[in-house]
């Protein structure tokens, strides 16, 4: 979803241009100055003690950038934040991944990183909820939990010795994701926030913004409490849930999912940040103007969203001042 | 055949030291991690970069570095006569090898161990200097993908016809049978990383021609840097805070 | 595997470090100085145009062959030159059998650029009929042992082979002046190729610190080096081709290397020329010895002829027929038997039998001869032995014995020859004794046939 490849009429083009110019004027001037390309020298006061962070390298005693991005200075740390770079994982991040391999006692997930992430069998809750040692039988039945090409939500546990990630999916809110849509966007558009799981009540839709740029929009699934001791109750519940799962997802639910997905698509093609507020505003804009779901990907809506965003940002900056 | 007229104009009206018009565009292939289109006159090349990602062939995995793969192919319709074999022939294999070695020297591969970076370059229109255009496009695509590099690589070709060193040969001048020198440099470090030459040249004239090509490379480097900076700024202000 | 250099996987970290640190103090692990080439020894094969080169532990063979083709449309009056490298798996365990890897393609292209695009070999003299028929020179390069620096070795092997290659002379003639006549080697000397200059490839290896440069890296050094540059220069100070990709170098270092390459190239050119001179003089001597036994040479010429023309258009096949007739006419004496010529024109079977007087029609890849046919022929030969002897005009009788020698030499080379034909050769050359005792010989031959 890169770049705007839409047929724009003359007015639309002008409006879009104006919106972008407004955004440009609003953006911090400091940021614009700090942008640089590969091998540009980073302006640093060499007398101060500073730490070289990501995206920098030492060349003949001067500091140069190794990626195109924006220079950030935090205390003594100088680093270059690359925009369209690979996902930079941190421990505790919520990620959404796709299973590519079922290996010995582990699953390998693809998460938009330089290497595949590993989800150990021991980091995964057993279907019956009992905490126990994983036996050989469990290993043979791994396929019944996750298979290849399943979508899984998990949390980053730690880094392995070779640089790849180890994930864990212990809590009930993690696990296999069904009945929904997966969107892949650039990781830099998803910012770190406190909440990554969003339950949109008015639509009955779950929205998971994975930090690695994988976004899940799906039908709402009740998170089951894993600490229920009563086994009988558990079994009852699980059968009930299964029954619901096999039921047909209503059309309205599907339309809601699509509307939200399209909203995210529009935001990414315009290059805007993807966070909950923005998504909700976009969705409300589309439903208030009674725009059809597929029209949301048309040029008119794009221009409208750009203008809306420009408005919003100017308001926030005014408020700040 | 006269390649340089007495007034000093070449077949397409350029001066001997004049380069063709450059045009670069970033982000043309949506699916790829980084992509670019680079045009030098009538030569048009598209490059796409995938990576770093998991190595597909476990046996080729390198434990302390990233594996760089490159594939060069010419579209069937890129030349005047329809090409029968767009890739897999010897010329394409050699150019793939050369581009890979050049890019590998500038990518900081040790920052991405056990991963794979794929560079795919496709020539859409061939009018001389395809090798150079491919390297320039690959540089743009790699920078777009956010892959850390030591320095950008730019490349340009030069030749020697009618006793004049000429910069940036087009197809007619290239197939005249005269020498063709392709140079790729790291502009900031001022180092030559790619140097290919064919046909015969005495050593002192070669030095001149190589110097001319390096000047051309530096001009391209300025242009590429501008394009990348513009792109970064645009992404940044759109993203907002 | 072909993405990496051949020997990378075999070296341990310890060895790699040792090589690098030794180079910092200008020492190489085989004791050479940084700019010293290994010993070159060139051996030539029996055939014209085959050379084997040994550069230290590296062994490369270069073989040159030629055939007729149609020229390219955009170059109608030039011959073609093509290089076919083959990286045999016996040279290095990482070479794959069959499919040639990237390094093989690169080697072929570098040598191709050095030889063809620098106009080292004159291609215009290879034209026979403009737009229709030209010589296509094919250089096969076979790597026998990979001891490092394959490009240089292959280049020298190719040059040595090219300089000793001889192609048969051909001229236009015939009724309408359009037919091509290929003259066998004994009639007119086969011509060498016109080589204007000798482009020599010199490989430079660069290590991490760009000041560390070595010439002619061995395979251990190749696994450690960060980049390399292959400069093809000739002794006149012209640069014919350069190939360099990888580690960055400053312009100054490149120019220095080029100057160094020119001096080295002068040395190597001298060596090649000396070796070729030695070979040529030896060949000339051999030729004088063999001049009296033109028959032997004929066989050789004919073999070249038949092999070269294999799989070519009928155009050339027709000319071969003409050729047979011409040679028959020139070699047979004035009193040629009408039967003989008729038998010639009929087919190859009888030709095989009339080996003595019509060697040109001998086909090494024929299906063989029936035993019965042989018996019959032996019977007839006994009768015509006396006439055959008279036919051998201008030849001494003693020479016939000698002629048996070259036949055998020739036979040992062509292993594809049927056993029956070999035996035929032994029986073929007749001595006076045969004339004296025909009956006994016939019986013996008949029994030996069985």
Short mmCIF file of C-alpha atoms in Angstrom, two decimals, chain B:
data_model
loop_
_atom_site.label_atom_id
_atom_site.label_comp_id
_atom_site.label_asym_id
_atom_site.label_seq_id
_atom_site.Cartn_x
_atom_site.Cartn_y
_atom_site.Cartn_z
CA UNK B 1 30.62 6.85 -38.76
CA UNK B 2 31.00 10.15 -37.05
CA UNK B 3 30.04 10.02 -33.44
CA UNK B 4 31.22 13.50 -32.55
CA UNK B 5 30.53 16.22 -35.06
CA UNK B 6 33.15 18.88 -35.74
CA UNK B 7 31.13 21.34 -33.65
CA UNK B 8 31.45 18.97 -30.76
CA UNK B 9 27.94 17.56 -30.70
CA UNK B 10 27.13 13.91 -30.36
CA UNK B 11 24.48 11.97 -32.23
CA UNK B 12 21.74 12.96 -29.81
CA UNK B 13 22.88 16.56 -29.52
CA UNK B 14 24.73 16.29 -26.24
CA UNK B 15 28.17 17.62 -25.52
CA UNK B 16 30.88 15.03 -24.89
CA UNK B 17 30.84 15.61 -21.14
CA UNK B 18 27.11 15.87 -20.80
CA UNK B 19 25.01 13.21 -19.16
CA UNK B 20 21.53 12.19 -20.16
CA UNK B 21 18.50 13.31 -18.22
CA UNK B 22 17.99 11.54 -14.91
CA UNK B 23 14.72 10.69 -13.27
CA UNK B 24 14.14 8.64 -10.15
CA UNK B 25 11.01 7.51 -8.41
CA UNK B 26 10.79 5.69 -5.10
CA UNK B 27 8.13 3.29 -3.93
CA UNK B 28 6.81 1.98 -7.20
CA UNK B 29 6.40 -1.68 -6.21
CA UNK B 30 3.94 -1.71 -3.33
CA UNK B 31 4.59 -5.27 -2.25
CA UNK B 32 8.34 -4.94 -1.97
CA UNK B 33 10.11 -3.62 1.08
CA UNK B 34 11.91 -1.10 -1.08
CA UNK B 35 11.61 -0.24 -4.72
CA UNK B 36 12.63 2.38 -7.21
CA UNK B 37 12.54 3.27 -10.88
CA UNK B 38 15.56 4.94 -12.40
CA UNK B 39 15.76 6.51 -15.84
CA UNK B 40 18.89 7.66 -17.64
CA UNK B 41 17.69 9.14 -20.89
CA UNK B 42 15.81 6.34 -22.61
CA UNK B 43 17.14 3.60 -20.38
CA UNK B 44 14.54 2.70 -17.78
CA UNK B 45 15.12 0.24 -14.99
CA UNK B 46 12.97 -0.90 -12.06
CA UNK B 47 14.46 -2.38 -8.89
CA UNK B 48 12.75 -4.13 -5.98
CA UNK B 49 14.32 -5.15 -2.69
CA UNK B 50 12.95 -7.77 -0.33
CA UNK B 51 14.49 -8.13 3.04
CA UNK B 52 16.01 -8.67 5.36
CA UNK B 53 13.93 -11.78 5.73
CA UNK B 54 14.39 -15.39 6.68
CA UNK B 55 16.79 -17.31 4.47
CA UNK B 56 14.82 -19.60 2.23
CA UNK B 57 17.56 -22.10 1.62
CA UNK B 58 18.90 -23.14 5.02
CA UNK B 59 22.13 -24.46 3.53
CA UNK B 60 23.05 -21.01 2.28
CA UNK B 61 22.56 -19.29 5.61
CA UNK B 62 25.57 -17.39 6.86
CA UNK B 63 25.85 -17.15 10.60
CA UNK B 64 27.40 -13.74 10.94
CA UNK B 65 26.16 -11.92 7.86
CA UNK B 66 23.19 -11.36 5.68
CA UNK B 67 23.04 -13.23 2.38
CA UNK B 68 22.65 -10.92 -0.58
CA UNK B 69 21.09 -12.25 -3.77
CA UNK B 70 20.62 -10.37 -6.96
CA UNK B 71 18.86 -11.11 -10.19
CA UNK B 72 19.17 -9.03 -13.34
CA UNK B 73 16.82 -9.57 -16.21
CA UNK B 74 15.89 -7.68 -19.32
CA UNK B 75 12.29 -7.56 -20.35
CA UNK B 76 11.56 -9.08 -23.73
CA UNK B 77 10.39 -5.75 -25.03
CA UNK B 78 13.29 -3.73 -23.69
CA UNK B 79 15.38 -3.85 -26.85
CA UNK B 80 14.47 -3.19 -30.45
CA UNK B 81 14.28 -6.84 -31.44
CA UNK B 82 12.34 -9.01 -29.09
CA UNK B 83 14.74 -10.82 -26.79
CA UNK B 84 14.47 -14.52 -26.78
CA UNK B 85 15.98 -15.28 -23.41
CA UNK B 86 15.48 -12.55 -20.83
CA UNK B 87 17.50 -14.19 -18.08
CA UNK B 88 19.70 -17.17 -17.55
CA UNK B 89 21.95 -16.32 -20.45
CA UNK B 90 25.59 -15.55 -19.79
CA UNK B 91 25.41 -11.79 -19.95
CA UNK B 92 22.57 -11.63 -17.43
CA UNK B 93 24.35 -14.04 -15.10
CA UNK B 94 27.49 -11.97 -15.22
CA UNK B 95 25.70 -8.70 -14.62
CA UNK B 96 23.75 -10.24 -11.73
CA UNK B 97 27.03 -11.34 -10.21
CA UNK B 98 28.60 -7.93 -10.66
CA UNK B 99 25.66 -6.05 -9.17
CA UNK B 100 25.54 -8.41 -6.24
CA UNK B 101 29.22 -7.98 -5.49
CA UNK B 102 28.93 -4.22 -5.75
CA UNK B 103 25.92 -3.93 -3.46
CA UNK B 104 27.31 -6.46 -1.02
CA UNK B 105 30.34 -4.29 -0.52
CA UNK B 106 28.24 -1.35 0.61
CA UNK B 107 25.53 -3.05 2.69
CA UNK B 108 26.41 -3.52 6.34
CA UNK B 109 25.64 -7.20 6.25
CA UNK B 110 26.94 -8.00 9.69
CA UNK B 111 24.04 -6.12 11.25
CA UNK B 112 21.55 -8.65 9.93
CA UNK B 113 22.94 -12.12 10.51
CA UNK B 114 21.10 -15.18 9.26
CA UNK B 115 18.87 -13.21 6.98
CA UNK B 116 18.53 -12.73 3.26
CA UNK B 117 18.28 -9.63 1.13
CA UNK B 118 16.97 -10.06 -2.40
CA UNK B 119 17.56 -7.46 -5.06
CA UNK B 120 15.60 -7.84 -8.28
CA UNK B 121 16.41 -5.57 -11.16
CA UNK B 122 14.46 -5.51 -14.38
CA UNK B 123 15.31 -3.49 -17.46
CA UNK B 124 12.21 -2.05 -19.04
CA UNK B 125 13.87 0.01 -21.75
CA UNK B 126 17.45 -0.55 -22.85
CA UNK B 127 19.35 2.25 -24.51
CA UNK B 128 22.90 1.78 -23.31
CA UNK B 129 24.16 2.02 -19.74
CA UNK B 130 21.75 -0.55 -18.32
CA UNK B 131 24.30 -1.80 -15.86
CA UNK B 132 24.77 1.66 -14.38
CA UNK B 133 21.06 2.37 -14.24
CA UNK B 134 20.52 -0.95 -12.46
CA UNK B 135 23.04 -0.14 -9.77
CA UNK B 136 21.58 3.32 -9.24
CA UNK B 137 18.07 1.90 -9.00
CA UNK B 138 19.24 -0.79 -6.58
CA UNK B 139 20.80 1.83 -4.35
CA UNK B 140 17.57 3.77 -4.22
CA UNK B 141 15.56 0.66 -3.49
CA UNK B 142 17.90 -0.40 -0.68
CA UNK B 143 17.74 3.04 0.90
CA UNK B 144 13.96 2.95 0.58
CA UNK B 145 13.86 -0.39 2.38
CA UNK B 146 15.81 1.07 5.25
CA UNK B 147 18.69 -1.36 4.93
CA UNK B 148 21.79 0.08 6.58
CA UNK B 149 24.52 0.89 4.09
CA UNK B 150 28.03 2.17 4.34
CA UNK B 151 27.44 4.67 1.57
CA UNK B 152 25.32 4.92 -1.54
CA UNK B 153 26.70 3.42 -4.75
CA UNK B 154 26.33 5.31 -7.98
CA UNK B 155 27.45 4.23 -11.38
CA UNK B 156 28.02 5.74 -14.78
CA UNK B 157 29.62 4.73 -18.04
CA UNK B 158 32.01 6.51 -20.35
CA UNK B 159 33.63 5.77 -23.67
CA UNK B 160 36.17 6.99 -26.19
CA UNK B 161 35.13 7.58 -29.78
CA UNK B 162 36.62 9.84 -32.45
CA UNK B 163 39.45 10.59 -30.03
CA UNK B 164 37.05 12.16 -27.55
CA UNK B 165 36.12 10.85 -24.15
CA UNK B 166 32.33 10.66 -24.01
CA UNK B 167 30.19 10.45 -20.89
CA UNK B 168 27.13 8.23 -20.57
CA UNK B 169 27.00 6.28 -23.83
CA UNK B 170 23.73 5.38 -25.42
CA UNK B 171 23.14 2.22 -27.41
CA UNK B 172 24.43 3.46 -30.75
CA UNK B 173 27.63 4.76 -29.25
CA UNK B 174 28.03 1.61 -27.19
CA UNK B 175 27.73 -0.73 -30.14
CA UNK B 176 30.23 1.25 -32.17
CA UNK B 177 32.93 -1.12 -30.99
CA UNK B 178 34.85 1.46 -29.06
CA UNK B 179 35.89 1.11 -25.44
CA UNK B 180 33.18 1.20 -22.81
CA UNK B 181 34.18 1.89 -19.21
CA UNK B 182 31.57 1.39 -16.48
CA UNK B 183 32.48 2.78 -13.07
CA UNK B 184 30.68 2.52 -9.76
CA UNK B 185 31.81 4.58 -6.78
CA UNK B 186 31.05 5.21 -3.14
CA UNK B 187 30.88 9.00 -3.34
CA UNK B 188 31.43 9.85 0.29
CA UNK B 189 34.35 7.52 0.71
CA UNK B 190 35.62 8.36 -2.77
CA UNK B 191 36.34 4.76 -3.56
CA UNK B 192 35.83 2.86 -6.78
CA UNK B 193 33.92 -0.35 -6.25
CA UNK B 194 32.89 -1.34 -9.74
CA UNK B 195 35.18 -1.09 -12.73
CA UNK B 196 34.53 -2.85 -16.00
CA UNK B 197 36.06 -2.19 -19.34
CA UNK B 198 36.08 -3.77 -22.74
CA UNK B 199 37.89 -3.10 -26.04
CA UNK B 200 41.38 -1.67 -26.13
CA UNK B 201 42.64 1.57 -24.64
CA UNK B 202 46.12 2.86 -23.88
CA UNK B 203 46.72 3.39 -20.20
CA UNK B 204 46.88 7.18 -20.13
CA UNK B 205 43.68 7.62 -22.11
CA UNK B 206 42.04 5.08 -19.84
CA UNK B 207 42.88 7.24 -16.86
CA UNK B 208 41.10 10.18 -18.47
CA UNK B 209 38.05 8.20 -19.34
CA UNK B 210 37.84 6.68 -15.88
CA UNK B 211 38.14 10.13 -14.33
CA UNK B 212 35.30 11.36 -16.51
CA UNK B 213 33.09 8.48 -15.50
CA UNK B 214 33.80 9.16 -11.83
CA UNK B 215 32.71 12.77 -12.30
CA UNK B 216 29.49 11.51 -13.81
CA UNK B 217 28.98 9.22 -10.84
CA UNK B 218 29.36 12.11 -8.43
CA UNK B 219 26.72 14.10 -10.28
CA UNK B 220 24.34 11.17 -10.09
CA UNK B 221 25.12 10.84 -6.38
CA UNK B 222 23.98 14.40 -5.77
CA UNK B 223 20.75 13.76 -7.58
CA UNK B 224 20.06 10.53 -5.73
CA UNK B 225 20.75 12.16 -2.41
CA UNK B 226 18.28 14.91 -3.21
CA UNK B 227 15.61 12.41 -4.14
CA UNK B 228 16.11 10.39 -0.98
CA UNK B 229 16.05 13.45 1.25
CA UNK B 230 12.84 14.66 -0.34
CA UNK B 231 11.25 11.27 0.14
CA UNK B 232 12.28 11.09 3.80
CA UNK B 233 10.92 14.54 4.51
CA UNK B 234 7.64 13.70 2.86
CA UNK B 235 7.21 10.51 4.84
CA UNK B 236 8.01 12.30 8.03
CA UNK B 237 5.58 15.14 7.72
CA UNK B 238 2.79 12.90 6.55
CA UNK B 239 3.20 10.64 9.46
CA UNK B 240 2.97 13.49 11.85
CA UNK B 241 3.20 12.85 15.53
#
